[in-house]
Amino acid sequence: MNAAILARSALRTRSTARLMRSDLYHFENTNGQNIPFKTTNKVGLAVKMALYLGLGFGAPFLGKFSFVYLMEQRSSRLSSKLRL
């Protein structure tokens, strides 16, 4: 009985996997047709990639510096209130 259940579940997963792999889109097999942006303007592509990658890399550093700046501002306000 257990073998029959396992066999049915194995068949079910194979059939759903086959349905999920069916290709819903057709892409031409040419350069630049399989990505959602144009690659004809090389300078524009380089600028966009530099901004995207630079902001992604710099986000933790910007967050750290803004956090440190805010903490310094709060501590200076607190120390000025304590001096009065």
Coordinates of C-alpha atoms in Angstrom, one line a residue:
M1 CA 0.0 0.0 0.0
N2 CA 2.8 2.4 0.9
A3 CA 4.6 1.7 -2.4
A4 CA 1.4 2.5 -4.4
I5 CA 1.1 5.9 -2.6
L6 CA 4.8 6.7 -3.2
A7 CA 4.5 5.7 -6.9
R8 CA 1.4 7.9 -7.3
S9 CA 3.0 10.9 -5.6
A10 CA 6.2 10.5 -7.8
L11 CA 4.1 10.4 -10.9
R12 CA 2.2 13.5 -9.8
T13 CA 5.3 15.5 -9.2
R14 CA 6.7 14.5 -12.6
S15 CA 3.6 15.6 -14.4
T16 CA 3.4 19.0 -12.5
A17 CA 7.1 19.6 -13.2
R18 CA 6.5 19.0 -16.9
L19 CA 3.7 21.5 -16.9
M20 CA 5.7 24.1 -15.0
R21 CA 8.5 23.8 -17.5
S22 CA 6.3 24.5 -20.5
D23 CA 7.6 27.6 -22.3
L24 CA 5.1 30.5 -22.2
Y25 CA 7.3 33.0 -24.1
H26 CA 9.1 32.9 -27.3
F27 CA 12.4 34.8 -27.6
E28 CA 14.2 35.2 -30.9
N29 CA 17.7 33.8 -30.8
T30 CA 19.5 37.1 -31.5
N31 CA 21.8 39.3 -29.4
G32 CA 19.9 41.5 -26.9
Q33 CA 16.5 39.9 -27.4
N34 CA 16.5 37.9 -24.1
I35 CA 17.0 40.9 -21.8
P36 CA 14.5 43.6 -20.9
F37 CA 16.6 46.6 -21.9
K38 CA 18.3 47.9 -25.0
T39 CA 22.0 47.4 -25.5
T40 CA 22.4 49.4 -28.6
N41 CA 23.5 52.6 -26.7
K42 CA 26.7 51.5 -25.0
V43 CA 27.3 54.8 -23.1
G44 CA 23.7 54.8 -21.7
L45 CA 24.0 51.2 -20.7
A46 CA 27.4 51.8 -19.0
V47 CA 25.9 54.8 -17.0
K48 CA 22.8 52.8 -16.0
M49 CA 24.9 49.8 -14.9
A50 CA 27.3 52.0 -13.0
L51 CA 24.5 53.8 -11.1
Y52 CA 22.7 50.5 -10.4
L53 CA 25.8 48.7 -9.2
G54 CA 27.2 51.7 -7.4
L55 CA 24.0 52.4 -5.5
G56 CA 23.7 48.7 -4.6
F57 CA 27.3 48.6 -3.3
G58 CA 27.2 52.0 -1.6
A59 CA 23.8 51.6 0.2
P60 CA 25.2 50.0 3.3
F61 CA 27.9 52.6 3.6
L62 CA 25.4 55.4 3.1
G63 CA 23.2 53.9 5.8
K64 CA 26.1 53.6 8.2
F65 CA 27.2 57.2 7.7
S66 CA 23.7 58.6 8.0
F67 CA 23.2 56.5 11.2
V68 CA 26.5 57.8 12.7
Y69 CA 25.6 61.4 11.7
L70 CA 22.1 61.1 13.4
M71 CA 23.6 59.6 16.5
E72 CA 26.2 62.4 16.7
Q73 CA 23.4 65.0 16.3
R74 CA 21.3 63.4 19.1
S75 CA 24.3 63.1 21.4
S76 CA 25.2 66.8 20.9
R77 CA 21.6 67.8 21.6
L78 CA 21.5 65.7 24.7
S79 CA 24.8 67.0 26.0
S80 CA 23.7 70.6 25.3
K81 CA 20.5 70.0 27.3
L82 CA 22.5 68.5 30.2
R83 CA 24.8 71.5 30.4
L84 CA 21.9 73.9 31.1

